[in-house]
XYZ file of C-alpha atoms in Angstrom:
668
model
C -124.184 -218.352 143.256
C -121.391 -219.050 145.701
C -117.751 -218.867 144.690
C -115.484 -221.935 144.615
C -114.936 -223.625 147.964
C -111.863 -225.715 147.084
C -108.335 -224.628 146.345
C -107.648 -224.170 142.649
C -104.245 -224.667 141.057
C -102.723 -221.195 141.438
C -101.227 -221.212 137.967
C -104.525 -221.739 136.201
C -108.078 -220.786 136.995
C -110.880 -222.777 135.485
C -113.351 -220.555 133.644
C -116.894 -221.758 134.259
C -118.699 -221.853 130.950
C -122.179 -220.381 130.645
C -123.733 -223.166 128.600
C -124.841 -226.529 129.828
C -124.316 -228.071 126.390
C -120.773 -226.956 125.671
C -118.841 -228.002 128.751
C -115.785 -226.113 129.946
C -113.886 -223.508 128.029
C -110.121 -223.463 127.882
C -108.772 -222.328 131.271
C -107.457 -218.785 131.494
C -103.972 -218.315 132.915
C -103.034 -215.716 135.451
C -99.559 -214.629 136.554
C -98.319 -216.624 139.466
C -97.143 -214.333 142.312
C -93.464 -214.612 143.160
C -92.257 -215.518 146.627
C -90.331 -212.853 148.494
C -86.646 -213.653 148.255
C -85.078 -214.541 151.572
C -88.384 -214.780 153.412
C -88.611 -218.018 155.375
C -92.368 -217.858 155.010
C -92.152 -217.320 151.262
C -93.733 -220.610 150.268
C -96.497 -220.222 152.817
C -97.101 -216.612 151.736
C -97.172 -217.607 148.085
C -99.724 -220.322 148.800
C -102.233 -217.965 150.398
C -101.682 -215.165 147.910
C -102.097 -217.595 145.069
C -105.181 -219.100 146.649
C -106.736 -215.664 147.105
C -105.891 -214.741 143.535
C -107.391 -217.988 142.315
C -110.630 -217.458 144.199
C -110.908 -213.817 143.135
C -110.370 -214.680 139.472
C -112.566 -217.758 139.424
C -115.484 -217.170 137.093
C -119.032 -217.280 138.407
C -122.216 -217.334 136.383
C -123.633 -213.818 136.580
C -126.824 -213.940 134.537
C -128.732 -216.695 132.762
C -131.801 -216.654 130.608
C -134.399 -218.742 132.424
C -135.192 -220.597 129.245
C -135.545 -219.942 125.535
C -139.074 -219.860 124.173
C -139.656 -222.164 121.242
C -140.483 -219.008 119.271
C -136.722 -218.407 119.143
C -134.559 -220.843 117.185
C -130.813 -220.901 117.631
C -129.154 -220.802 114.230
C -125.410 -220.345 113.807
C -122.418 -219.224 115.821
C -121.570 -215.544 115.604
C -118.557 -214.615 113.484
C -115.580 -214.150 115.849
C -114.308 -211.045 114.083
C -117.662 -209.263 113.947
C -117.543 -205.959 115.869
C -120.354 -205.070 118.282
C -120.897 -202.351 120.906
C -120.355 -203.814 124.377
C -121.984 -202.098 127.356
C -121.142 -202.785 130.988
C -123.423 -201.341 133.658
C -121.387 -200.357 136.693
C -122.967 -201.152 140.023
C -124.315 -197.932 141.476
C -123.665 -196.938 145.051
C -126.336 -197.050 147.761
C -128.772 -199.146 145.714
C -129.510 -201.145 148.856
C -130.776 -197.917 150.459
C -133.108 -196.889 147.630
C -136.341 -197.970 149.318
C -135.371 -196.177 152.524
C -134.490 -192.979 150.679
C -137.825 -192.952 148.845
C -139.742 -193.771 152.016
C -138.139 -190.846 153.845
C -139.573 -188.294 151.395
C -142.895 -190.001 150.594
C -144.110 -191.773 153.749
C -146.765 -189.563 155.392
C -145.343 -190.465 158.820
C -141.825 -189.364 157.900
C -140.524 -186.024 159.251
C -138.900 -185.551 155.833
C -142.103 -185.961 153.825
C -142.003 -183.724 150.771
C -138.315 -182.832 151.137
C -137.505 -183.981 147.645
C -133.985 -184.346 146.321
C -132.246 -182.362 143.622
C -130.882 -184.121 140.555
C -127.387 -183.172 141.720
C -127.877 -184.925 145.050
C -129.190 -188.021 143.315
C -126.171 -188.141 141.020
C -123.818 -187.752 143.980
C -125.516 -190.466 146.031
C -125.992 -193.095 143.316
C -123.094 -192.674 140.905
C -120.763 -195.632 140.674
C -117.816 -195.573 143.058
C -114.468 -194.568 141.583
C -113.097 -197.926 142.731
C -115.657 -199.724 140.562
C -114.815 -197.652 137.511
C -111.114 -198.264 137.968
C -111.602 -201.980 138.650
C -113.591 -202.473 135.446
C -111.163 -200.423 133.363
C -108.228 -202.382 134.773
C -109.973 -205.709 134.142
C -110.660 -204.716 130.550
C -107.076 -203.588 130.084
C -105.730 -206.850 131.505
C -108.052 -208.649 129.104
C -106.611 -206.832 126.100
C -109.031 -203.894 125.769
C -106.926 -200.744 125.690
C -108.260 -197.819 127.731
C -108.195 -195.616 124.652
C -111.033 -197.753 123.236
C -113.240 -197.355 126.298
C -115.677 -194.540 127.068
C -117.629 -193.719 130.228
C -121.238 -192.541 130.179
C -122.184 -189.017 131.188
C -123.069 -190.160 134.680
C -120.069 -192.514 134.925
C -122.447 -195.434 135.456
C -121.766 -197.233 132.175
C -118.693 -198.376 130.275
C -118.813 -198.893 126.514
C -116.376 -200.014 123.863
C -116.562 -201.606 120.439
C -115.193 -205.121 120.510
C -115.195 -208.300 118.489
C -117.375 -211.292 119.232
C -114.246 -213.169 120.280
C -113.339 -210.440 122.779
C -116.845 -210.551 124.232
C -116.756 -214.345 124.480
C -113.425 -214.226 126.291
C -114.552 -211.442 128.635
C -117.804 -213.128 129.608
C -116.808 -216.806 129.295
C -119.573 -217.549 126.857
C -120.451 -218.291 123.241
C -122.555 -216.015 121.050
C -125.166 -217.381 118.667
C -127.677 -215.955 116.233
C -131.326 -216.593 117.108
C -134.273 -216.223 114.746
C -137.814 -215.426 115.879
C -140.272 -217.711 114.079
C -143.140 -215.241 113.787
C -141.366 -211.973 113.051
C -138.198 -213.268 111.415
C -136.064 -211.015 113.595
C -132.468 -212.059 114.195
C -130.854 -211.545 117.593
C -127.305 -211.973 118.803
C -127.230 -213.516 122.268
C -125.728 -216.081 124.602
C -127.586 -218.393 126.944
C -125.786 -217.012 129.993
C -122.491 -215.417 130.892
C -119.964 -215.309 133.711
C -117.736 -212.756 135.396
C -114.618 -213.083 137.526
C -115.644 -213.396 141.158
C -113.843 -210.184 142.101
C -115.684 -208.178 139.401
C -119.237 -209.091 140.357
C -119.406 -206.463 143.090
C -118.554 -203.791 140.518
C -120.851 -204.808 137.641
C -124.637 -204.922 137.420
C -124.837 -206.604 134.027
C -123.411 -206.553 130.519
C -125.010 -206.275 127.090
C -125.545 -207.791 124.622
C -125.756 -211.075 126.468
C -128.902 -213.026 127.384
C -131.493 -210.617 125.969
C -133.569 -211.844 123.033
C -136.867 -209.957 123.043
C -136.486 -206.383 121.927
C -140.172 -205.605 121.559
C -142.039 -202.401 121.031
C -144.297 -200.878 123.686
C -147.975 -201.789 123.567
C -150.654 -199.170 124.127
C -153.294 -200.292 126.625
C -156.273 -199.089 124.614
C -159.242 -201.155 123.451
C -161.272 -201.082 120.253
C -163.240 -197.855 120.076
C -167.018 -197.780 119.608
C -168.191 -195.294 116.958
C -170.976 -193.426 118.713
C -172.037 -191.601 115.562
C -173.569 -194.854 114.346
C -175.826 -194.885 117.392
C -176.349 -191.150 117.695
C -176.637 -189.713 114.163
C -176.744 -186.173 115.510
C -173.393 -186.631 117.228
C -172.672 -186.804 120.939
C -172.100 -183.788 123.161
C -171.640 -183.052 126.824
C -174.800 -184.021 128.706
C -176.517 -185.567 125.685
C -176.033 -189.163 126.799
C -176.243 -190.975 130.137
C -172.935 -191.773 131.803
C -173.584 -195.476 131.305
C -173.316 -194.909 127.548
C -170.612 -192.250 127.373
C -168.216 -191.054 130.080
C -167.677 -187.288 129.942
C -166.067 -184.773 132.274
C -169.404 -184.225 134.028
C -169.604 -187.947 134.806
C -166.041 -188.000 136.126
C -166.581 -184.969 138.358
C -169.708 -186.474 139.851
C -168.111 -189.891 140.259
C -164.814 -188.780 141.810
C -165.947 -185.534 143.482
C -163.661 -182.952 141.913
C -164.245 -179.634 140.192
C -162.562 -177.726 137.369
C -158.958 -176.644 137.574
C -158.549 -173.128 138.926
C -155.081 -171.852 138.169
C -152.245 -172.251 135.732
C -149.507 -172.485 138.311
C -145.995 -172.349 136.905
C -144.244 -175.568 137.838
C -147.379 -177.715 137.969
C -147.097 -179.345 134.571
C -148.347 -182.814 133.708
C -146.527 -184.761 130.998
C -147.686 -187.596 128.752
C -145.291 -190.008 127.037
C -146.160 -191.275 123.556
C -144.350 -193.849 121.379
C -145.033 -194.143 117.617
C -148.573 -192.812 118.141
C -149.199 -189.171 117.329
C -151.623 -186.531 118.545
C -153.754 -185.126 115.727
C -154.170 -181.605 117.055
C -157.186 -180.602 114.866
C -159.260 -183.037 116.962
C -158.674 -180.958 120.098
C -160.952 -177.955 119.330
C -163.772 -180.332 118.360
C -163.405 -182.116 121.686
C -163.182 -178.815 123.584
C -166.379 -177.546 121.960
C -168.389 -180.691 122.607
C -166.950 -182.127 125.810
C -165.171 -179.530 127.965
C -166.778 -177.509 130.733
C -166.022 -174.660 130.988
C -165.099 -174.730 127.324
C -161.362 -174.811 126.709
C -160.042 -172.258 124.159
C -159.760 -173.807 120.699
C -156.073 -172.965 120.279
C -154.973 -174.874 123.400
C -152.299 -177.453 122.569
C -149.688 -179.226 124.704
C -146.078 -178.121 124.914
C -144.305 -180.359 122.412
C -141.058 -181.986 123.558
C -139.311 -184.068 120.909
C -137.058 -186.848 122.195
C -134.732 -188.610 119.761
C -136.569 -187.549 116.634
C -140.134 -187.541 117.972
C -142.394 -185.826 115.419
C -145.806 -184.199 115.364
C -148.551 -185.912 113.396
C -148.880 -184.918 109.754
C -151.646 -182.325 110.033
C -152.519 -182.462 106.340
C -153.292 -186.185 106.210
C -155.301 -187.482 109.157
C -154.543 -191.084 108.268
C -150.802 -190.596 108.621
C -149.477 -191.237 112.098
C -152.363 -190.103 114.268
C -153.436 -192.481 117.013
C -156.472 -192.958 119.223
C -154.106 -193.488 122.177
C -152.796 -189.928 121.971
C -156.274 -188.502 121.385
C -157.620 -190.277 124.462
C -154.691 -189.294 126.685
C -154.698 -185.584 125.952
C -158.421 -185.026 125.728
C -159.053 -186.822 129.025
C -156.314 -184.909 130.822
C -157.178 -181.492 129.385
C -160.822 -181.866 130.411
C -159.673 -182.469 134.003
C -156.677 -180.179 134.539
C -157.179 -177.125 132.318
C -155.844 -174.407 132.743
C -152.863 -176.354 134.080
C -150.085 -176.837 131.531
C -149.801 -180.150 129.652
C -146.669 -181.506 127.976
C -146.322 -184.039 125.176
C -143.121 -186.088 125.284
C -142.979 -187.631 121.796
C -140.380 -190.372 122.125
C -138.454 -191.897 119.236
C -138.454 -191.408 115.490
C -141.282 -193.835 114.733
C -138.931 -195.863 112.538
C -136.696 -197.552 115.067
C -139.633 -199.027 117.002
C -138.669 -202.699 117.053
C -136.821 -202.135 120.313
C -138.447 -199.115 121.916
C -140.143 -201.196 124.564
C -138.649 -200.281 127.848
C -138.716 -196.528 128.110
C -135.004 -196.014 128.611
C -134.555 -193.352 125.944
C -137.231 -191.267 127.680
C -135.422 -191.708 130.978
C -132.174 -190.762 129.248
C -133.732 -187.469 128.180
C -135.126 -186.776 131.659
C -131.917 -187.721 133.490
C -128.608 -187.295 131.689
C -126.770 -189.331 134.321
C -128.693 -192.422 133.172
C -127.409 -192.301 129.594
C -125.015 -194.747 128.105
C -122.314 -193.679 125.722
C -123.247 -192.450 122.227
C -126.300 -194.462 121.337
C -128.851 -196.965 122.600
C -128.786 -198.052 126.171
C -128.600 -201.739 125.435
C -128.271 -203.296 121.997
C -131.394 -205.234 120.974
C -133.392 -203.774 123.867
C -133.309 -200.018 123.404
C -133.053 -198.134 120.109
C -129.750 -196.812 118.832
C -129.367 -193.224 117.677
C -128.313 -192.075 115.138
C -130.909 -194.472 113.709
C -129.086 -197.395 112.030
C -132.116 -198.384 109.939
C -131.843 -198.042 106.190
C -134.539 -195.410 106.160
C -134.042 -191.722 105.440
C -136.817 -190.757 107.858
C -134.941 -192.234 110.814
C -133.523 -189.819 113.386
C -129.863 -189.173 112.586
C -129.003 -187.010 115.577
C -127.304 -188.230 118.760
C -129.156 -189.903 121.623
C -130.700 -187.177 123.786
C -128.939 -187.215 127.130
C -130.724 -184.992 129.638
C -132.302 -181.651 128.797
C -135.978 -182.651 128.756
C -137.911 -180.857 131.503
C -139.379 -182.848 134.374
C -143.104 -182.563 135.070
C -144.750 -183.052 138.453
C -146.869 -185.875 137.023
C -145.956 -188.278 134.213
C -148.700 -190.392 132.632
C -147.945 -193.387 130.404
C -150.414 -195.804 128.841
C -147.912 -198.283 127.415
C -146.599 -201.488 128.892
C -144.286 -204.443 128.475
C -143.940 -208.065 129.534
C -141.985 -208.801 132.702
C -141.090 -212.261 131.456
C -139.517 -210.933 128.252
C -136.785 -208.829 129.847
C -133.793 -209.725 132.037
C -134.164 -209.197 135.764
C -130.979 -207.109 136.018
C -132.302 -204.793 133.324
C -135.658 -204.296 135.048
C -134.080 -203.674 138.427
C -131.745 -201.081 136.950
C -134.611 -199.208 135.316
C -136.772 -199.502 138.427
C -134.041 -197.668 140.335
C -134.367 -194.861 137.807
C -138.090 -194.578 138.513
C -137.140 -194.399 142.190
C -134.875 -191.450 141.400
C -137.834 -189.637 139.842
C -139.830 -190.403 142.992
C -137.032 -188.855 145.046
C -137.353 -185.694 142.932
C -141.071 -185.414 143.684
C -142.399 -186.800 140.397
C -145.593 -188.888 140.386
C -145.233 -191.609 137.724
C -148.568 -193.085 136.614
C -148.785 -196.164 134.355
C -151.711 -198.123 132.911
C -151.780 -201.671 134.289
C -152.738 -203.444 131.035
C -155.822 -204.743 129.252
C -155.501 -208.531 129.220
C -156.175 -209.420 132.817
C -153.544 -211.746 134.230
C -152.397 -212.743 130.729
C -150.596 -209.575 129.601
C -150.811 -208.441 125.984
C -150.195 -210.043 122.620
C -146.710 -209.026 121.575
C -143.620 -210.043 119.611
C -145.484 -212.595 117.518
C -147.039 -214.441 120.455
C -150.798 -215.162 120.334
C -150.724 -214.603 124.092
C -148.143 -213.566 126.635
C -148.811 -216.137 129.347
C -145.773 -217.867 130.787
C -144.787 -221.500 131.045
C -145.699 -223.162 134.324
C -142.268 -223.774 135.865
C -141.585 -220.930 138.346
C -137.846 -221.593 138.056
C -137.760 -221.398 134.239
C -140.074 -218.565 133.221
C -140.534 -217.428 129.637
C -143.374 -216.359 127.356
C -145.015 -219.514 126.002
C -147.760 -219.729 123.376
C -149.172 -222.669 125.327
C -148.437 -221.169 128.726
C -150.878 -221.129 131.624
C -148.911 -219.099 134.167
C -149.913 -215.486 134.795
C -147.739 -212.901 133.061
C -147.062 -209.703 135.059
C -146.413 -206.413 133.300
C -143.407 -204.123 133.232
C -142.810 -201.449 134.473
C -145.890 -201.515 136.731
C -144.140 -204.327 138.598
C -141.706 -201.672 139.858
C -142.766 -200.530 143.357
C -141.961 -196.855 142.610
C -144.703 -196.540 139.996
C -148.427 -196.018 140.594
C -150.274 -198.589 138.468
C -153.870 -197.867 137.435
C -156.480 -200.506 136.601
C -159.879 -200.060 134.935
C -163.478 -199.991 136.152
C -166.859 -199.418 134.547
C -170.242 -198.285 135.815
C -172.604 -200.896 137.206
C -175.582 -199.331 135.455
C -176.820 -196.345 133.491
C -175.650 -193.627 135.851
C -173.056 -192.695 138.448
C -175.363 -193.675 141.296
C -175.071 -197.321 140.218
C -171.455 -197.397 141.383
C -168.501 -199.162 139.783
C -167.233 -202.656 139.160
C -164.136 -204.112 137.542
C -164.390 -203.738 133.793
C -165.632 -206.895 132.048
C -165.286 -205.978 128.355
C -161.602 -206.751 128.814
C -159.464 -207.864 131.723
C -157.962 -205.096 133.822
C -154.258 -205.895 134.159
C -153.220 -207.122 137.580
C -151.229 -209.704 139.458
C -147.977 -210.289 141.293
C -144.429 -209.765 140.106
C -142.022 -212.666 139.755
C -139.110 -210.267 140.334
C -139.958 -207.546 142.843
C -140.980 -208.064 146.453
C -143.922 -206.251 147.988
C -142.678 -202.859 149.225
C -143.178 -201.885 152.852
C -146.197 -199.697 152.075
C -147.973 -202.643 150.417
C -146.740 -205.671 152.343
C -149.696 -205.952 154.731
C -152.453 -205.686 152.118
C -150.758 -208.158 149.775
C -150.388 -210.684 152.580
C -154.007 -210.093 153.636
C -155.334 -210.636 150.118
C -153.379 -213.842 149.688
C -154.462 -215.281 153.032
C -158.141 -214.317 152.692
C -158.918 -214.262 148.977
C -155.997 -215.754 147.044
C -157.191 -218.342 144.494
C -156.011 -221.874 145.066
C -154.089 -222.222 141.803
C -150.658 -223.043 143.194
C -147.199 -221.604 142.503
C -147.142 -222.929 138.940
C -149.907 -220.458 138.004
C -148.866 -217.278 139.824
C -146.565 -216.008 142.548
C -148.717 -216.955 145.527
C -146.148 -216.312 148.257
C -148.027 -213.282 149.560
C -144.721 -211.394 149.483
C -144.549 -210.158 145.881
C -145.193 -206.698 144.499
C -148.861 -206.563 143.541
C -150.556 -204.320 140.995
C -152.570 -202.267 140.225
C -152.383 -199.776 143.067
C -155.598 -197.912 142.186
C -158.227 -197.781 139.435
C -160.401 -195.384 137.465
C -163.110 -195.561 134.810
C -161.818 -197.305 131.699
C -164.751 -197.845 129.329
C -166.720 -195.657 126.891
C -164.664 -192.540 127.586
C -165.602 -189.725 125.188
C -162.842 -189.164 122.619
C -162.678 -187.326 119.290
C -160.436 -189.128 116.822
C -159.926 -187.959 113.247
C -163.102 -185.901 113.565
C -165.369 -188.694 114.846
C -166.713 -189.095 118.363
C -165.814 -192.418 119.937
C -166.269 -194.195 123.223
C -162.826 -195.560 124.059
C -161.835 -198.112 126.678
C -158.745 -199.549 128.290
C -156.491 -198.795 131.203
C -155.160 -196.236 128.714
C -158.273 -194.285 129.658
C -157.907 -194.938 133.380
C -154.279 -193.814 133.746
C -154.682 -190.258 132.369
C -157.887 -189.790 134.363
C -156.111 -190.677 137.589
C -153.048 -188.633 136.572
C -155.281 -185.624 135.968
C -156.752 -185.944 139.455
C -153.218 -186.075 140.894
C -152.477 -182.803 139.098
C -155.491 -181.242 140.835
C -154.067 -182.460 144.161
C -150.813 -180.711 143.288
C -152.762 -177.574 142.404
C -154.361 -177.594 145.853
C -151.024 -178.061 147.636
C -149.202 -175.437 145.587
C -151.957 -172.923 146.349
C -151.068 -173.254 150.049
C -147.332 -172.913 149.484
C -146.579 -176.642 149.709
C -144.723 -178.841 147.251
C -146.086 -181.478 144.871
C -147.364 -184.780 146.236
C -144.494 -186.717 144.639
C -144.487 -190.491 144.930
C -148.053 -191.324 145.905
C -148.178 -194.940 146.984
C -147.162 -194.764 150.673
C -149.806 -192.103 151.337
C -152.468 -193.873 149.272
C -152.011 -197.196 151.063
C -152.033 -195.423 154.431
C -155.450 -193.912 153.581
C -157.644 -196.601 151.979
C -160.784 -194.756 153.125
C -160.015 -192.105 150.499
C -161.013 -194.629 147.816
C -164.219 -196.199 146.580
C -163.625 -199.888 147.260
C -164.530 -202.047 144.256
C -165.712 -205.550 145.150
C -167.344 -206.818 141.944
C -165.598 -208.331 138.937
C -162.444 -210.208 137.987
C -159.560 -210.183 135.485
C -159.470 -213.588 133.743
C -156.685 -214.898 131.548
C -154.297 -217.791 130.863
C -157.183 -220.238 130.944
C -158.392 -219.261 134.428
C -160.781 -216.828 136.040
C -157.871 -214.717 137.236
C -158.332 -212.807 140.477
C -161.527 -211.425 142.000
C -162.199 -207.904 143.165
C -162.572 -208.144 146.939
C -162.967 -205.895 149.982
C -159.748 -203.947 150.481
C -156.820 -204.032 148.079
C -156.946 -206.646 145.329
C -154.927 -207.331 142.134
C -157.875 -206.326 139.936
C -158.752 -202.780 141.028
C -156.118 -202.078 143.691
C -157.334 -199.848 146.507
C -160.283 -198.753 144.359
C -161.176 -195.491 142.618
C -160.347 -192.028 143.990
C -162.463 -189.722 146.115
C -160.802 -186.401 145.340
C -162.231 -184.522 148.306
C -160.878 -187.075 150.766
C -157.514 -187.294 149.029
C -157.226 -183.503 148.967
C -157.828 -183.356 152.704
C -155.193 -186.048 153.267
C -152.516 -184.314 151.214
C -153.291 -180.824 152.493
C -152.777 -182.090 156.040
C -149.234 -183.170 155.159
C -146.252 -180.788 155.263
């Protein structure tokens, strides 16, 4: 939004209110500059200084919630004296250069391919400028917030202080209300929008708590398992069933042309993130015995990394805490990568899960410079530690800030709703994924299991959006496609799901039809350079004629998924039973395991890890099995169709390991 164009009375500056219904707030007064005594131009000088001061201190709307879903009801005004933590995200330096930095180390045509950055270099390049820190501190002080009350984050990218509702309302020219969610009964403190002084906008990314309402837990992209023991009373083992009935490691190796792992190279770890879903380790030796080849030793378990109170499953009671998501992730990856090392990042205490949706506490642990000060990154979005819940099992230690080891590959099978989170918040976190890309980390995410509709969450029977592209929010009656987060971020490799066409591998693959493989186009992020041509080509040749009220049909938006892999009837042992499990939760770890084998091949020749994959993948579409059958329906439509070339159902297709290995071995 542009600043004021007309001269404002220099003695008072009108504060633009953030709410359409409440009109203007009382104007704030600023000190009128004095004319220089004896200067014949004093009046003229005063006029221009005053005018500049007026323009600089004029308030401009900084962030506004597009609209409020009818699931949220505004109740009462917040109590002015109530104290809340107030977080201000300082604008980082060089954000405008992020895409170029990542491209320099990940584009196969770049002379700097593979020259990944250190964490120290990243902190030096991106940390907020000292001028921004000082400007925000001075603004707070002028507004009555003493510097002794203010703390800076570890990376000097955040400012936090405890303030009253009245202080927050005065700072952000807004009014705070309590909102109640009809389905869950949750209460949120929020405003409809907020403003900042014109001169502060270049220093601040966003502030919290402000417009955010939905603090919703992550959703695992795993489908209902099929109990194979009911069909095969003798149990299922490797080679006992055709691949069309049960996907095992033999099927995957034949389908994607890779062999067993060969070495346990130090520094070639793969990590899996889990939230409130626990790995039941006694299932592992059963899986190894029946479904690994060569058989993995029975005592093989992942390195356990607890983040903010993450716990192991209760090994004495299988019903307590164990999850099919974790079983699927680790068994699939171990069967592909062993003897490579596998890590389990168990994130969060399992109690404070109402707001663990957006992965920030994991990023905090991986990168200490990302942390906010003493507790959750953003109230009502990320969890606070020590855990404020009235529950003795909650984690009472401090928020983990750095210290968790990085792995070459990170695989995550959880997702969120783009339309449920503020744009500023998503962009800030996307930059953090870019920083991992700069360090040579391949981040793999499942694309989702509800086609273009996204997942049920936060009390909504569906997560489709309302039809107005200028006022997007999750709507129970919505018909607009709902992209996922964080696969909308262009620095993540998103993986969709396929299934076999027939009883065996020779039948080929198609888009999975038992559920909709998540895919579509972001309403926030533009198509990155590596993807721009294929997105435009899909839209011009195969884009459905639904119009902009159904999806972002500009042909210029970030599209997902990037690739796909088998995502149905994948052999999994859960609580002692053999299951066939489906979902992009199966596809993501399979693809991540293959990436680890690519790293193994490069490390064996003295080269570094592949790092951020997408530029190289899109430059080599022939290294994929193009999927041209199937669709991903949702929101009352047929969704998109799988087509020749990239499409928002199966991406570039499924991997051919031999071709990908040759591509990456040819790179420096």
